[in-house]
PDB file of C-alpha atoms and ligand atoms in Angstrom:
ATOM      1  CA  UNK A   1     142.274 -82.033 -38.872  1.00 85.00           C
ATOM      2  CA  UNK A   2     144.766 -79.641 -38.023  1.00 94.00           C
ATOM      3  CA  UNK A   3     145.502 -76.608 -35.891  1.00 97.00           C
ATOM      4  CA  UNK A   4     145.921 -73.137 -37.910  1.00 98.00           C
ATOM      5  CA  UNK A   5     147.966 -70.891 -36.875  1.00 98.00           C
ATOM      6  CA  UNK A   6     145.516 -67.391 -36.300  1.00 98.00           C
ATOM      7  CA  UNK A   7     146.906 -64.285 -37.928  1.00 98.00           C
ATOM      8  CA  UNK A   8     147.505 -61.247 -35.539  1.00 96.00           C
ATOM      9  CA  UNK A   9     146.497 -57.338 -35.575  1.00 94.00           C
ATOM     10  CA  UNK A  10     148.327 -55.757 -37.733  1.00 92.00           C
ATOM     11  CA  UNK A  11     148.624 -58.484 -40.182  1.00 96.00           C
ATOM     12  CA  UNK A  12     146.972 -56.722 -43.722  1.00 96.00           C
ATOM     13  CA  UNK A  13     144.947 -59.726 -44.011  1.00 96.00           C
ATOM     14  CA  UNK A  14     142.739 -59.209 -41.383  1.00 98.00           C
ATOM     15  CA  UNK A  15     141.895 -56.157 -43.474  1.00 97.00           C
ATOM     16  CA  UNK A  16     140.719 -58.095 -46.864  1.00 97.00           C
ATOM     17  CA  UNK A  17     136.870 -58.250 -47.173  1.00 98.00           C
ATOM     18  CA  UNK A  18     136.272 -62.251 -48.000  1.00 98.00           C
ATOM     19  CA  UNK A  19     134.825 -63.489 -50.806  1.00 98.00           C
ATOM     20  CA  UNK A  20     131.760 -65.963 -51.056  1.00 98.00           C
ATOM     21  CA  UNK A  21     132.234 -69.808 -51.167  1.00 98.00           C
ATOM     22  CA  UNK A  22     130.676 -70.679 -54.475  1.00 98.00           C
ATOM     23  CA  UNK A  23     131.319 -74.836 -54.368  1.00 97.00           C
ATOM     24  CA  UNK A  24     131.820 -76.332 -50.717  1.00 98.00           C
ATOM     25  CA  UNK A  25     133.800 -79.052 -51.980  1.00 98.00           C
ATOM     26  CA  UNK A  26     136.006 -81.226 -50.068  1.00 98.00           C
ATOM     27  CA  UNK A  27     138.754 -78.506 -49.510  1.00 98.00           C
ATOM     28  CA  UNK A  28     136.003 -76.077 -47.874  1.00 98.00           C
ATOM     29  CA  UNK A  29     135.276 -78.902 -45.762  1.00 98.00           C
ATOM     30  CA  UNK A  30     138.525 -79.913 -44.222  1.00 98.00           C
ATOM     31  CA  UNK A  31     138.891 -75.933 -44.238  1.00 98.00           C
ATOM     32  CA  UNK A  32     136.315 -75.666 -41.726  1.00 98.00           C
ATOM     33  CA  UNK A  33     136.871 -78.676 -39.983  1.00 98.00           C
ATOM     34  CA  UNK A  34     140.791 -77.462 -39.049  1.00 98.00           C
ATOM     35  CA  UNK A  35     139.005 -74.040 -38.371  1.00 98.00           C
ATOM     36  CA  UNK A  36     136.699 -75.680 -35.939  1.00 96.00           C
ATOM     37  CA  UNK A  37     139.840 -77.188 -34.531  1.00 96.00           C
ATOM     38  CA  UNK A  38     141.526 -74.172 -34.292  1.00 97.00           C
ATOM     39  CA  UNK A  39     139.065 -72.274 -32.069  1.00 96.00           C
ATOM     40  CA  UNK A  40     138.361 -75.042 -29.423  1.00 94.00           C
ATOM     41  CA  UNK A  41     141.979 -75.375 -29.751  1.00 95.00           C
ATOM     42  CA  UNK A  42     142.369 -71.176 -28.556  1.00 95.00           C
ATOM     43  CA  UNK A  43     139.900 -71.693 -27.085  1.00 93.00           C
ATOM     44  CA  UNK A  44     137.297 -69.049 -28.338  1.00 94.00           C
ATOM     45  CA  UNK A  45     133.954 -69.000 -28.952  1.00 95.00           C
ATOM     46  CA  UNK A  46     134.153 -67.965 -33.057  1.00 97.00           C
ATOM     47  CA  UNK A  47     136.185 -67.618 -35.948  1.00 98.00           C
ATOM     48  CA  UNK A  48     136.221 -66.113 -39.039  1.00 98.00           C
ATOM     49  CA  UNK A  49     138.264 -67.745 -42.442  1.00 98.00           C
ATOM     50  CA  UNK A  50     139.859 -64.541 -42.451  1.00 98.00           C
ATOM     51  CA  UNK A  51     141.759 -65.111 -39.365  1.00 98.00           C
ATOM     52  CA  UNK A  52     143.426 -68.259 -40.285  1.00 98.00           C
ATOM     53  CA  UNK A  53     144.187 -66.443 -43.924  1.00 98.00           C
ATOM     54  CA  UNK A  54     141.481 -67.566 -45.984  1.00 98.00           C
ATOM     55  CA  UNK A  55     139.753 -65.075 -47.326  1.00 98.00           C
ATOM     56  CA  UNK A  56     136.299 -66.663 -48.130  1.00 98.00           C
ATOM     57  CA  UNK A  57     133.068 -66.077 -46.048  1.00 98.00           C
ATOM     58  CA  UNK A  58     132.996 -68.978 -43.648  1.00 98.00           C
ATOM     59  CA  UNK A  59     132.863 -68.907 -39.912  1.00 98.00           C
ATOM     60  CA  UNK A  60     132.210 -71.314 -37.342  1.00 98.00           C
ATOM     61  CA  UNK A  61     130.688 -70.068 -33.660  1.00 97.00           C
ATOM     62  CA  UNK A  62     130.710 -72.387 -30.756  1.00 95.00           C
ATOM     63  CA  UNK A  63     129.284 -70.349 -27.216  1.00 92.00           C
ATOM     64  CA  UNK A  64     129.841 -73.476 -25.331  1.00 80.00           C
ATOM     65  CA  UNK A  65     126.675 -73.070 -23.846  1.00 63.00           C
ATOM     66  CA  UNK A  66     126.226 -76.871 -24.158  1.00 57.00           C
ATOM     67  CA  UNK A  67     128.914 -79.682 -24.007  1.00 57.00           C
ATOM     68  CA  UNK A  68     132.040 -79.263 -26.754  1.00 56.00           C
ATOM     69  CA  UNK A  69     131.211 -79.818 -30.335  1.00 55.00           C
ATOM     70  CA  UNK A  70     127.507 -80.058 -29.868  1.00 69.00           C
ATOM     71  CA  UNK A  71     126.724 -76.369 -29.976  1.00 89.00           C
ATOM     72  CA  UNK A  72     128.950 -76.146 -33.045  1.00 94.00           C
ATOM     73  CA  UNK A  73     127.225 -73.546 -35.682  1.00 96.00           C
ATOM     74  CA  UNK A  74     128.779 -73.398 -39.336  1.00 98.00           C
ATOM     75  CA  UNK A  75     127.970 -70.540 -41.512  1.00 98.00           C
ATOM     76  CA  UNK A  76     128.883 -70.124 -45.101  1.00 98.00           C
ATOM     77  CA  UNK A  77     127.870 -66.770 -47.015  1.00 98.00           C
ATOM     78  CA  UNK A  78     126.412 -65.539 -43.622  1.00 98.00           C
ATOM     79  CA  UNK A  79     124.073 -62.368 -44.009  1.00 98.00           C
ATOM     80  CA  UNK A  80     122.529 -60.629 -41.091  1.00 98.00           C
ATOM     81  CA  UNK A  81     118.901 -60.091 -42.369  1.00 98.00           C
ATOM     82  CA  UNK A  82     117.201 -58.292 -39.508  1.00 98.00           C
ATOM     83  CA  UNK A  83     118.709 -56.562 -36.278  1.00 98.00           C
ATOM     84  CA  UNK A  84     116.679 -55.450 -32.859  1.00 98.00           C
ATOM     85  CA  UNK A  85     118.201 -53.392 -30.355  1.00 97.00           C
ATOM     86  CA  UNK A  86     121.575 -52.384 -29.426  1.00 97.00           C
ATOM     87  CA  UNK A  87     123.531 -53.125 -26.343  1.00 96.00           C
ATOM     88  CA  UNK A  88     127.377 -52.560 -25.661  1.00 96.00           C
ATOM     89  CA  UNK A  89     129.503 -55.187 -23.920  1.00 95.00           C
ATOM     90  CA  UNK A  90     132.477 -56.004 -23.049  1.00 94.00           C
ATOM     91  CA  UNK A  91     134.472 -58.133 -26.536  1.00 95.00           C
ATOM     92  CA  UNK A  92     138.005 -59.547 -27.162  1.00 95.00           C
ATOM     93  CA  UNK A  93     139.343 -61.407 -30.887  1.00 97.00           C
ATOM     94  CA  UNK A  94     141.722 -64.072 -30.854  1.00 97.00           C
ATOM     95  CA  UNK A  95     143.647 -61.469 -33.073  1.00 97.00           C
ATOM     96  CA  UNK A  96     143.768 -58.838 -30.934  1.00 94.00           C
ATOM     97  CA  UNK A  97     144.796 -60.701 -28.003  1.00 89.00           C
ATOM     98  CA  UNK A  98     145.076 -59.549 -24.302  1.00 86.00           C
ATOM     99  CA  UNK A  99     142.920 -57.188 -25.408  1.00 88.00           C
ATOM    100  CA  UNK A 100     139.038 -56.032 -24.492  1.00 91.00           C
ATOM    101  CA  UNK A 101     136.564 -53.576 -25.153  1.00 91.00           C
ATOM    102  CA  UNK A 102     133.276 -52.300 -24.930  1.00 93.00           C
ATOM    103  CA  UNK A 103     131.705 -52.469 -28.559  1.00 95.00           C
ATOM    104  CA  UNK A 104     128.295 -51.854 -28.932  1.00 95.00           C
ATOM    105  CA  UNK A 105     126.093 -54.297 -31.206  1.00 97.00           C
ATOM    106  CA  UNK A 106     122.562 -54.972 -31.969  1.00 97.00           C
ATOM    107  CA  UNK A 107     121.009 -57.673 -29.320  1.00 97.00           C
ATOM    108  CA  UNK A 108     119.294 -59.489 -31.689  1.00 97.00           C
ATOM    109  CA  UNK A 109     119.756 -60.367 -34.764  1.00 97.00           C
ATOM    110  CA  UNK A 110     118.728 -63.223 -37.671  1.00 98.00           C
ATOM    111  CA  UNK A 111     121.564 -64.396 -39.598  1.00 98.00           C
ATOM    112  CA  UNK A 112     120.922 -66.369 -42.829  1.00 98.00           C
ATOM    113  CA  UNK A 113     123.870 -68.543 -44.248  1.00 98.00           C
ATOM    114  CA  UNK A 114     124.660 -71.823 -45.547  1.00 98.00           C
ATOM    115  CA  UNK A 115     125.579 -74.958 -43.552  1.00 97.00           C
ATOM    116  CA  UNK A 116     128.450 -77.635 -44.096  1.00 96.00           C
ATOM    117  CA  UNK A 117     125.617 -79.038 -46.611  1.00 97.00           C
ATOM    118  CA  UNK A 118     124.704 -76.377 -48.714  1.00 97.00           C
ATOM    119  CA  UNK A 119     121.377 -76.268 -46.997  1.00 97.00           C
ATOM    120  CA  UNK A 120     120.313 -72.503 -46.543  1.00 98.00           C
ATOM    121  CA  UNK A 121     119.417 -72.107 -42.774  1.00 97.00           C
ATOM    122  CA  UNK A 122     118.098 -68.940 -40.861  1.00 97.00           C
ATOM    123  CA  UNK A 123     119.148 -68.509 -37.221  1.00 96.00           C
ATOM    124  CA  UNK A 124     117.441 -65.853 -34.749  1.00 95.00           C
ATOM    125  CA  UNK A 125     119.920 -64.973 -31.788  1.00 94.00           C
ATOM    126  CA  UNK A 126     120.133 -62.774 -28.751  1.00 93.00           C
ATOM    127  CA  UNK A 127     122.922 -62.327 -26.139  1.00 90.00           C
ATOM    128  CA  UNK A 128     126.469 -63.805 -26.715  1.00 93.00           C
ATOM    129  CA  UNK A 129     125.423 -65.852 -29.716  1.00 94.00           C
ATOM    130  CA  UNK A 130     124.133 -62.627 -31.620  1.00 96.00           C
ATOM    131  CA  UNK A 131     127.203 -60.836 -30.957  1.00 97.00           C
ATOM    132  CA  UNK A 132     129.993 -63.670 -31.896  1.00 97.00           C
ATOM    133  CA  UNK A 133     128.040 -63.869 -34.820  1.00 98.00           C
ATOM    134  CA  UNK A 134     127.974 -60.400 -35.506  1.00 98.00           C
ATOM    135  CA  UNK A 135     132.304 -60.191 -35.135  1.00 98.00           C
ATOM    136  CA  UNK A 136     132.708 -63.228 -37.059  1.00 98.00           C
ATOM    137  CA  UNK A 137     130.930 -61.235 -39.631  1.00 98.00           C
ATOM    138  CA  UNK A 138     133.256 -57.913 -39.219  1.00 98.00           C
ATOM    139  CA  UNK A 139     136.053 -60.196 -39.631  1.00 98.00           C
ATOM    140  CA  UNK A 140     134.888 -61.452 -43.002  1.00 98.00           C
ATOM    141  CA  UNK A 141     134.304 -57.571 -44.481  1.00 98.00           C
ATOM    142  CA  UNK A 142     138.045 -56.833 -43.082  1.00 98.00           C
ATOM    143  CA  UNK A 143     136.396 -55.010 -39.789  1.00 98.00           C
ATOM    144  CA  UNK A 144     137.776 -55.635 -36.348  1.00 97.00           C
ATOM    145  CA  UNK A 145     136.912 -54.582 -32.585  1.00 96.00           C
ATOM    146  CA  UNK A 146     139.301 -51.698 -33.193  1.00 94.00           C
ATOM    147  CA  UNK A 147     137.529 -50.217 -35.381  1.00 94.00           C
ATOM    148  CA  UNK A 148     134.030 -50.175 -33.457  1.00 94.00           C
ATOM    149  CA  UNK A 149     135.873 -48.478 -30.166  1.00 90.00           C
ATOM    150  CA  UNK A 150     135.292 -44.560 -30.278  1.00 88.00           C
ATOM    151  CA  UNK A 151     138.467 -42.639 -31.606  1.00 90.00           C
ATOM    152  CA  UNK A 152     139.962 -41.839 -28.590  1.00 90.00           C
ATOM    153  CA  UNK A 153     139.856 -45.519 -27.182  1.00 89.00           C
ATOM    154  CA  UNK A 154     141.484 -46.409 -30.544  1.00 90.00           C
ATOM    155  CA  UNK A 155     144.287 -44.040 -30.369  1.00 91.00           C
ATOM    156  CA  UNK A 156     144.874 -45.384 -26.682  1.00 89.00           C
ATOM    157  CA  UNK A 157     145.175 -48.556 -28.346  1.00 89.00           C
ATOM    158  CA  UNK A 158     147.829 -47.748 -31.139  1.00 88.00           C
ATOM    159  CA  UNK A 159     149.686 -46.094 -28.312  1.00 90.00           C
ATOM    160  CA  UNK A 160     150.013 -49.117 -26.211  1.00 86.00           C
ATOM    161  CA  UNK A 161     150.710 -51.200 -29.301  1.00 85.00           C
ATOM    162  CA  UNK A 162     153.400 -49.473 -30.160  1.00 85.00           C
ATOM    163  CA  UNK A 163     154.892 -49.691 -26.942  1.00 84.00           C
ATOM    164  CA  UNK A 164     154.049 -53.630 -27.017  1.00 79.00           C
ATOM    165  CA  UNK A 165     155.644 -53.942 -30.491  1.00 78.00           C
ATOM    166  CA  UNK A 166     159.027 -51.969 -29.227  1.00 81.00           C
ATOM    167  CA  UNK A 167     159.395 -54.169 -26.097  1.00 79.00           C
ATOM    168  CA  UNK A 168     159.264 -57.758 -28.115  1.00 76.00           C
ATOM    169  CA  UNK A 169     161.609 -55.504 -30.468  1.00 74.00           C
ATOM    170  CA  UNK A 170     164.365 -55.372 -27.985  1.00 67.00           C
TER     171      UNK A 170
HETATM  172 NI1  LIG B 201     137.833 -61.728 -33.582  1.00 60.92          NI
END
């Protein structure tokens, strides 16, 4: 297992909608193993392929509501099938660090995916799990918090950004 490195906004890959896993073959499986790595590694609760520069639809979720590892949820070819509700709370992504917002999200939602065995499983969730699930899932069509803020949030954001990406500049 290793540690990936996780690619940063504004890195264009963040942007690429992933495509589906058609064989989970050994290389998917060390894939999400060094993923799974990678965010207890962070440490963060999810991650999407996307972020370590795979674009395929996998993402592993881990709220750390119970001891490390054992909370551990895989999803391959996730697809939200039913949402309830909306709430807004506060978010951050491991690529867009130092960084939070209020994003608004549906409170619960069932997700139906595949799991490190190919077996197709269905998973209802409310509260933090529902909405990791539901940015994991933004990540892997190319969407990121930014883009759920209202406009003038967002340009608040490029303006500080720039500012960010002028100080390491000099
Ligand atoms: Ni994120």
């Amino acid at each position: 297992m290793a540690v990936l490195e996780i690619k940063k906004y504004p890195d264009n890959i963040l942007r690429i909608k992933a495509e589906p896993v058609r064989k989970i073959d050994s290389t998917i499986l060390s894939l999400i193993d060094d993923m799974t790595e990678t965010m207890y590694a962070a440490p963060g609760v999810g991650l999407a392929a996307t972020q370590v520069g795979v674009s395929l639809r996998i993402m592993v979720v881990d709220v750390g509501l119970k001891e490390e590892g054992s909370g551990l949820i895989v999803l391959i070819n996730p697809e939200i099938i039913s949402v309830h509700g909306e709430i807004e709370e506060e978010e951050g992504c491991l690529s867009v660090p130092d960084y939070k917002a209020q994003i608004k999200r549906a409170e619960i939602i069932t997700v139906r995916g595949l799991n490190k065995e190919g077996r197709e499983i269905e998973i209802e969730s409310t509260s933090l799990l529902a909405r990791v699930i539901q940015h994991e899932i933004d990540h892997l069509n190319g969407v990121l918090i930014i883009d759920r803020m209202s406009p003038i949030k967002r340009e608040l954001f490029k303006k500080k950004f720039r500012k960010v990406l002028k100080l390491m500049a000099h």
